[in-house]
mmCIF file of C-alpha atoms and ligand atoms in Angstrom:
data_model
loop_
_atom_site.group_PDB
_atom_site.id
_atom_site.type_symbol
_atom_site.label_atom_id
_atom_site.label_comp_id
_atom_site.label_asym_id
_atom_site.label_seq_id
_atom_site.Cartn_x
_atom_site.Cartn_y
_atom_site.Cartn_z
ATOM 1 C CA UNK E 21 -4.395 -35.381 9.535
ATOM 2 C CA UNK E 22 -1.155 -36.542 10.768
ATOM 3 C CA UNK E 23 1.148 -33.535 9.664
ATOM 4 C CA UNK E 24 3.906 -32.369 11.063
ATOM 5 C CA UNK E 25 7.371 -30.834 10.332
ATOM 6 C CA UNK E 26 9.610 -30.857 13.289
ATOM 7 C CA UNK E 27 13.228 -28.984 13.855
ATOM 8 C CA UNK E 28 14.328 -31.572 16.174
ATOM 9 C CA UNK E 29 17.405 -31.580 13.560
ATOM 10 C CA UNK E 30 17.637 -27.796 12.479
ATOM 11 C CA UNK E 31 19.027 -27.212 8.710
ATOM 12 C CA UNK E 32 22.586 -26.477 9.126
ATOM 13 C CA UNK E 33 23.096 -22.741 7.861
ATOM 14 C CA UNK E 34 26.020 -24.122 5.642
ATOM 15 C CA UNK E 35 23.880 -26.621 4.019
ATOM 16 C CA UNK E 36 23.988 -24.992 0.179
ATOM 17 C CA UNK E 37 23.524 -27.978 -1.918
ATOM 18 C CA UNK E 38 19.994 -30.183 -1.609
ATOM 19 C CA UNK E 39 20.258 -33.507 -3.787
ATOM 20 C CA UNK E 40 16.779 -35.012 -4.233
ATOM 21 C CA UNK E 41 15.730 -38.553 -4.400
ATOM 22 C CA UNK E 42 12.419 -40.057 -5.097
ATOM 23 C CA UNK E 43 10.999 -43.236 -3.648
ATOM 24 C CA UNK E 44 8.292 -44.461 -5.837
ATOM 25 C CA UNK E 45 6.339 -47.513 -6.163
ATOM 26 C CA UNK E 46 2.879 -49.230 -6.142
ATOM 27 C CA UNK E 47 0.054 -48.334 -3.001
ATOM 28 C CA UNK E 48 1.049 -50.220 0.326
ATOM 29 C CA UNK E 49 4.759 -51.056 -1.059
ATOM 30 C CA UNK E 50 6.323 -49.285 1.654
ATOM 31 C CA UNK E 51 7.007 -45.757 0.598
ATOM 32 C CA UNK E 52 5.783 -43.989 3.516
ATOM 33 C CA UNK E 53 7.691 -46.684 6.106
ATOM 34 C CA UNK E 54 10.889 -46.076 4.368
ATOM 35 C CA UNK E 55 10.704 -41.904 4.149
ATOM 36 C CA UNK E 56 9.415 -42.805 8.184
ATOM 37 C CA UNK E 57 12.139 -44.897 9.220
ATOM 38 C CA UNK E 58 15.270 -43.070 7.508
ATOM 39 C CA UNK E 59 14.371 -39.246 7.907
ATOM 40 C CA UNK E 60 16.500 -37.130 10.390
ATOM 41 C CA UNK E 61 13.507 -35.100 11.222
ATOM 42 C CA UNK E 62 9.868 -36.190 11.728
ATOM 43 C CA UNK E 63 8.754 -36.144 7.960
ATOM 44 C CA UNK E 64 5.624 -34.060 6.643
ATOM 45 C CA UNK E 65 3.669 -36.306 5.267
ATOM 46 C CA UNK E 66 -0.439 -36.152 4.694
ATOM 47 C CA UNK E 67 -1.876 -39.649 5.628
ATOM 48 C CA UNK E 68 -5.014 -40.194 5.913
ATOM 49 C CA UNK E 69 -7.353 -42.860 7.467
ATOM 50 C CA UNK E 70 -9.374 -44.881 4.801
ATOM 51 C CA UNK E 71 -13.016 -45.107 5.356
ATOM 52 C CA UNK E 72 -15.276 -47.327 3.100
ATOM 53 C CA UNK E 73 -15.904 -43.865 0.922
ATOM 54 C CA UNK E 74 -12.463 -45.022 -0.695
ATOM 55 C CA UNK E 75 -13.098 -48.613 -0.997
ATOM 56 C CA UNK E 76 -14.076 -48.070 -4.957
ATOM 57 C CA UNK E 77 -11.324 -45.951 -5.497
ATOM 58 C CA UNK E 78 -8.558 -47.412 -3.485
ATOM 59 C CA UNK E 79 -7.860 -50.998 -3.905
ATOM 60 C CA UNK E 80 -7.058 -53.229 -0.501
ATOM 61 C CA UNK E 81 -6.595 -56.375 -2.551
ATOM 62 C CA UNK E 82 -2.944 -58.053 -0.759
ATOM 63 C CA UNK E 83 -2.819 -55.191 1.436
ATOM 64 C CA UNK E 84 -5.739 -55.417 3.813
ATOM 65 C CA UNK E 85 -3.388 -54.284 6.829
ATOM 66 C CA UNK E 86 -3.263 -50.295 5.326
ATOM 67 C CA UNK E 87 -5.313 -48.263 7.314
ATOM 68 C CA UNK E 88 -3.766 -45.088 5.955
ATOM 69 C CA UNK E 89 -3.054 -43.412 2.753
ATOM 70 C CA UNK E 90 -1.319 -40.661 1.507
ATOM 71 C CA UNK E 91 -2.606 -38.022 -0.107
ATOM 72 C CA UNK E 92 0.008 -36.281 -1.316
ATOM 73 C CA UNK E 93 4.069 -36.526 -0.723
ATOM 74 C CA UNK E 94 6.151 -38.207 1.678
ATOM 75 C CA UNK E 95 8.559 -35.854 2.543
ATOM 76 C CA UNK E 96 11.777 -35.975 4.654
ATOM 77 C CA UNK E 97 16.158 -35.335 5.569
ATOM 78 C CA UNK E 98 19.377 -36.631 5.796
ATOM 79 C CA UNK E 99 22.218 -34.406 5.837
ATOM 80 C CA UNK E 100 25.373 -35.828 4.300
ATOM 81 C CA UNK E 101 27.358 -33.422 5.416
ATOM 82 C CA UNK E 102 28.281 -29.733 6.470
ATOM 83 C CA UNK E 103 27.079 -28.806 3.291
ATOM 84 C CA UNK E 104 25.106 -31.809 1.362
ATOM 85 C CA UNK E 105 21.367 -32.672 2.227
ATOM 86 C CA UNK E 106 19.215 -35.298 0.981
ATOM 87 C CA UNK E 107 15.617 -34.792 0.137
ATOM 88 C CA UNK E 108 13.348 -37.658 0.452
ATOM 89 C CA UNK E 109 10.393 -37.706 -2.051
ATOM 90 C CA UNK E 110 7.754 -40.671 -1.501
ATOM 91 C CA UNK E 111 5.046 -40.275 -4.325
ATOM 92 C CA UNK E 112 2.099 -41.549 -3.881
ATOM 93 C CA UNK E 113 1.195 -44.953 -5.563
ATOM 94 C CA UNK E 114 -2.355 -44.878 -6.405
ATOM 95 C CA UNK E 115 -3.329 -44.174 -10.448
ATOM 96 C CA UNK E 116 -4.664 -40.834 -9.485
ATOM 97 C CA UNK E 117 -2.098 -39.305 -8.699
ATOM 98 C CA UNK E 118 0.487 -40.866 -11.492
ATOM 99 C CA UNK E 119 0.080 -37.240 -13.050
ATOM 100 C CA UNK E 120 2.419 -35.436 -10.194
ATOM 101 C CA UNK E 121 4.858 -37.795 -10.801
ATOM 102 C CA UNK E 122 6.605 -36.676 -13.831
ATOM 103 C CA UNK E 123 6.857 -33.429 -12.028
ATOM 104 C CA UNK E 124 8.751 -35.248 -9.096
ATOM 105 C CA UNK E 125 11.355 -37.029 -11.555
ATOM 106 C CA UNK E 126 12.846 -33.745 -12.960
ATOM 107 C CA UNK E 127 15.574 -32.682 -10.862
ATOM 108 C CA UNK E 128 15.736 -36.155 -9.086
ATOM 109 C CA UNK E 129 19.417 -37.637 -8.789
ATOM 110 C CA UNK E 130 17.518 -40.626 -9.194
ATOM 111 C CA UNK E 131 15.013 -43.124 -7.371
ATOM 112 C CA UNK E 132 14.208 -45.983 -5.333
ATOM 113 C CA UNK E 133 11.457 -48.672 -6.839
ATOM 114 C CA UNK E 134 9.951 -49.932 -3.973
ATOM 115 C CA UNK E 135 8.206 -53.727 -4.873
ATOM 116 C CA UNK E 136 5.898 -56.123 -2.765
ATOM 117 C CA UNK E 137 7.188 -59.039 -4.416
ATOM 118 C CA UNK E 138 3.072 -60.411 -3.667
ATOM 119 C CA UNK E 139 2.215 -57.589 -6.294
ATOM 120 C CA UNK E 140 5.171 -56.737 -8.747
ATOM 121 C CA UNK E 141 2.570 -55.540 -11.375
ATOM 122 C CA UNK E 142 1.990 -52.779 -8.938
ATOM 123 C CA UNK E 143 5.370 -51.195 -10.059
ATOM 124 C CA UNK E 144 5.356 -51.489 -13.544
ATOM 125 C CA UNK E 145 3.910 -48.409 -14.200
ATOM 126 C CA UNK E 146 6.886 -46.148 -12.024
ATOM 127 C CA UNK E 147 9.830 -48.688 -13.280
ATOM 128 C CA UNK E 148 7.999 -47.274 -16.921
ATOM 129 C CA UNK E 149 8.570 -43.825 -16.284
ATOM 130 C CA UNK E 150 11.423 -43.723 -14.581
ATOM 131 C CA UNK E 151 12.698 -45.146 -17.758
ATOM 132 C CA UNK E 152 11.123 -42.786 -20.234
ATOM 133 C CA UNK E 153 12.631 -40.045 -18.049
ATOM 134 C CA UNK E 154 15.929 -41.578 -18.553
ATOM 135 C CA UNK E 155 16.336 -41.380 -14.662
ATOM 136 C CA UNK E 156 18.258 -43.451 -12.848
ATOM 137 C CA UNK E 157 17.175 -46.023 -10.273
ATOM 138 C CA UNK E 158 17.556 -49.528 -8.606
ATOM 139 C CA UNK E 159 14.449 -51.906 -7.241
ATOM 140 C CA UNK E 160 14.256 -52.594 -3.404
ATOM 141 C CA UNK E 161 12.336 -55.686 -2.283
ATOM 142 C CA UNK E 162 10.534 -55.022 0.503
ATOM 143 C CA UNK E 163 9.674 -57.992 2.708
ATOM 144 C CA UNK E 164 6.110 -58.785 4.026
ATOM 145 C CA UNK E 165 6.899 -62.357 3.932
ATOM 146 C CA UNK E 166 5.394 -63.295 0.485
ATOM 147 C CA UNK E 167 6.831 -66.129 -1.062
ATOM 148 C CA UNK E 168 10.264 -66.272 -2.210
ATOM 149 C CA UNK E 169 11.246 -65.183 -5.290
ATOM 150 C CA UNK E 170 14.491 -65.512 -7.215
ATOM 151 C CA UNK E 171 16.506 -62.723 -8.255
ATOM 152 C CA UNK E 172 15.938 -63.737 -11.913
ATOM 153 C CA UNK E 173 12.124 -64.482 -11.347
ATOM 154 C CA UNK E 174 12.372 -60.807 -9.809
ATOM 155 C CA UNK E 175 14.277 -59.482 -12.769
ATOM 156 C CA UNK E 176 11.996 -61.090 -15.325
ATOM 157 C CA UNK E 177 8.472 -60.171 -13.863
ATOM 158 C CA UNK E 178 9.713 -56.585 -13.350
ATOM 159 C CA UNK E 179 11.619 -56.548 -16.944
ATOM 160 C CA UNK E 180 14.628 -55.394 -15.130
ATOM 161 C CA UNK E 181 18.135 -55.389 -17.330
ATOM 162 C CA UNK E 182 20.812 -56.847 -15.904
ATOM 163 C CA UNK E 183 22.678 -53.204 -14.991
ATOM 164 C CA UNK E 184 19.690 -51.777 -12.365
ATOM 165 C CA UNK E 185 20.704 -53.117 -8.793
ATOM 166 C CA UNK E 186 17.827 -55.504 -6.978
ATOM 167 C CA UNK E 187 18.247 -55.376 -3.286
ATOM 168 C CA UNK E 188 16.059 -57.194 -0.868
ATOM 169 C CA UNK E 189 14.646 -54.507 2.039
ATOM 170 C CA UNK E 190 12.516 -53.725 5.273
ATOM 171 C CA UNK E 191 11.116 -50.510 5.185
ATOM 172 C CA UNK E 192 10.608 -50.368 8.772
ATOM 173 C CA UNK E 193 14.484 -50.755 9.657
ATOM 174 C CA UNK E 194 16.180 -48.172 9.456
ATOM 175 C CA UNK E 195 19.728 -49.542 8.706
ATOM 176 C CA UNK E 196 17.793 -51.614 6.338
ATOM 177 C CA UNK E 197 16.505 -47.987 4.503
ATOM 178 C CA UNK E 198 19.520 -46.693 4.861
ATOM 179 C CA UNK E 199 21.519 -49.751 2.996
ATOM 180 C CA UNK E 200 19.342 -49.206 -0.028
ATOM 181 C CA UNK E 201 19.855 -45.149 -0.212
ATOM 182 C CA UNK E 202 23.702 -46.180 0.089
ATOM 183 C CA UNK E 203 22.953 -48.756 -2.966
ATOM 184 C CA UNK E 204 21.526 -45.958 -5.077
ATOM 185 C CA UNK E 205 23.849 -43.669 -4.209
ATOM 186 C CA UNK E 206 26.408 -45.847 -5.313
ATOM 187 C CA UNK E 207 24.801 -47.046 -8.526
ATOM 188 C CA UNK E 208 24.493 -43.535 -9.357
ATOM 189 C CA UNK E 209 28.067 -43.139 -8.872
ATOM 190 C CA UNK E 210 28.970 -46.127 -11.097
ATOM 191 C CA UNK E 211 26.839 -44.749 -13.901
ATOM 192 C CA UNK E 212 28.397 -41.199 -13.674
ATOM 193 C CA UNK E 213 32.046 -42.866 -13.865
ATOM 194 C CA UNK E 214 31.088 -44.730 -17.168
ATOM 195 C CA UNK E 215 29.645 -41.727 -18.267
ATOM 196 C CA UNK E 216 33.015 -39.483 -17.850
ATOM 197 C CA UNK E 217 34.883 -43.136 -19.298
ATOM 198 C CA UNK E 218 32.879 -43.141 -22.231
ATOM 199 C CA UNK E 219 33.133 -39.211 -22.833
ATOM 200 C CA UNK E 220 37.095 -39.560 -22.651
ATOM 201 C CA UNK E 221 37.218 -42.524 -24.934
ATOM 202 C CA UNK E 222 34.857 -40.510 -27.621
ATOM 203 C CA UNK E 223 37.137 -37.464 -26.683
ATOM 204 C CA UNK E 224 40.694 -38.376 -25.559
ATOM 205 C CA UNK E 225 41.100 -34.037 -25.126
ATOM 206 C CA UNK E 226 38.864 -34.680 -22.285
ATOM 207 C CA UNK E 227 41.200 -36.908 -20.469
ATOM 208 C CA UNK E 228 42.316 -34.869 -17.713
ATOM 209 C CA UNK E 229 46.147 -34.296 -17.783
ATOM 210 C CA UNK E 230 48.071 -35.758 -15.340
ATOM 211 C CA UNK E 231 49.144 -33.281 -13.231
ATOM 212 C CA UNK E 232 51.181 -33.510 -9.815
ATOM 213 C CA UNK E 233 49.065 -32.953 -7.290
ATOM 214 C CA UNK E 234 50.192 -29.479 -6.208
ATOM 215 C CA UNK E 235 49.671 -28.232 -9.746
ATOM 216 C CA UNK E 236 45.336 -28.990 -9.174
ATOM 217 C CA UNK E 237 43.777 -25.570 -9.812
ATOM 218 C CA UNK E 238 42.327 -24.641 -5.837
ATOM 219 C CA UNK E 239 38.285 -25.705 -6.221
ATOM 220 C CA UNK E 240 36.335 -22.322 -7.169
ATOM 221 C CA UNK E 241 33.425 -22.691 -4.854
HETATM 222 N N1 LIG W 189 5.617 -56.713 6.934
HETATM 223 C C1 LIG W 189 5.990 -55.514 6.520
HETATM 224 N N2 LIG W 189 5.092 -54.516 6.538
HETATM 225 C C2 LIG W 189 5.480 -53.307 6.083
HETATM 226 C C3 LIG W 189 6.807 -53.059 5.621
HETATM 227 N N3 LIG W 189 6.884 -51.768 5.185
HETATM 228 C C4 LIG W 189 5.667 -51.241 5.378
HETATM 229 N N4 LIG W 189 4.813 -52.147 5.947
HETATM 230 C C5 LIG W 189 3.390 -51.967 6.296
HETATM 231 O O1 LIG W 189 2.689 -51.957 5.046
HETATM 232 C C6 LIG W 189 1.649 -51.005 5.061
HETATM 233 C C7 LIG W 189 1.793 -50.028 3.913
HETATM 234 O O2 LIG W 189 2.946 -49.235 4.091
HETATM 235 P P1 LIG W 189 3.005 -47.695 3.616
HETATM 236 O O3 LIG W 189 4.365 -47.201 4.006
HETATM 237 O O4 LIG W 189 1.827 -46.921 4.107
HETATM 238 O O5 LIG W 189 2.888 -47.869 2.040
HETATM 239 P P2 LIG W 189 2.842 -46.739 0.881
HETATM 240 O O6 LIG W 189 1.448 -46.741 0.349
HETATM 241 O O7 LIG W 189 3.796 -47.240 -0.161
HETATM 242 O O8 LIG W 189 3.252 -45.425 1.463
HETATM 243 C C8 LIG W 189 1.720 -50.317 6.431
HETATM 244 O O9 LIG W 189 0.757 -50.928 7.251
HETATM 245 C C9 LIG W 189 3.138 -50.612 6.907
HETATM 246 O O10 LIG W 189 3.226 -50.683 8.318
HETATM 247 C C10 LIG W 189 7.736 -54.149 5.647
HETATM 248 O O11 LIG W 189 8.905 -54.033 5.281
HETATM 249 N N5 LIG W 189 7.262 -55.348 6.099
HETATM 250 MG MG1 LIG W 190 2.202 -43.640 1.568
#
């Protein structure tokens, strides 16, 4: 089994606050790649090699390259900053394991769909509970050179309103796995802005006075 957890970046001691994203998606989409290619430290995953025991249970069909699977999470880091860290969640895609994924969506800021546009059926199921969570998320594309879709073909197959963000993707780039955390990041931040909006407008107590700046109350923590 190719397992490993490395310290080659050591958790900062002032690193208090972990922020946890999932990266979900059908088997072969990608999930492992993009945990891979963006982690600061060598990720712990639990790949395995597929032998022809799986070949019932595992399906190859459109993704006869896979010689590995995993069997449970993809796991890996970024740290934001002195004191912000990023946890990486990969799930993995095949139906027997859909169970462990509600348990990965609580405490999640939120969640990258990963979609082989060859297969977008393969991701119906996690864009479904994603949404019966309530949890935030946007849809990466990630390219193995199937044929080209529109955005709105994308949109459409995948049932996608109009306010989740659809970015195009290759897992194995890092700068490329980086520019889609940075677009779910910032989606997330949109959505908690029209939150606070809409709780002011139902609220107009809740408006925040304004104050000059020296009168801001010094941050507690
Ligand atoms: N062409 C191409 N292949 C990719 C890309 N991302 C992953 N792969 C390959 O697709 C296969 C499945 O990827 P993997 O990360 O294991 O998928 P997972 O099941 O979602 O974890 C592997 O052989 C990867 O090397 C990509 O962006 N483009
Ligand atoms: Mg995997």
């Amino acid at each position: 089994m190719d397992s490993a957890t490395s310290d080659r970046a050591a958790l900062r001691a002032t690193a208090d606050n972990g922020l946890k994203i999932a990266i979900v998606g059908g088997f072969g989409v990608g999930k492992t790649t993009m945990v891979r290619s963006v982690s600061e430290i060598r990720p712990l995953n639990t790949e395995e090699t597929m032998t022809s025991a799986g070949e019932a249970v595992d399906h190859l069909d459109g993704v006869h390259s896979k010689t590995a699977t995993t069997v449970a999470f993809d796991f890996g880091r970024i740290t934001l900053d002195e004191r912000s860290v990023l946890y990486l969640f990969g799930a993995p895609g095949q139906e027997r394991f859909w169970f462990l994924w509600d348990r990965l969506f609580s405490g999640t800021l939120g969640a990258v769909v990963l979609v082989d546009t060859r297969r977008l059926a393969d991701s119906w199921y996690a864009i479904d509970r994603l949404e019966h969570h309530g949890a935030p998320f946007i849809v990466a594309c990630n390219d193995f050179g199937g044929p080209l879709h529109t955005e709105q073909q994308i949109r459409e197959a995948l049932a996608l309103s109009d306010d989740v963000p659809l970015v195009e993707c290759d897992a194995r780039d890092r700068s490329s796995s980086k520019y889609v955390l940075i677009t779910l990041v910032e989606h997330l931040h949109a959505l908690s802005r029209r939150r606070l909006a809409a709780e002011s407008s139902a609220d107009p107590s809740a408006i925040p006075p304004a104050t000059a700046p020296e009168m801001t109350p010094e941050p507690t923590s």
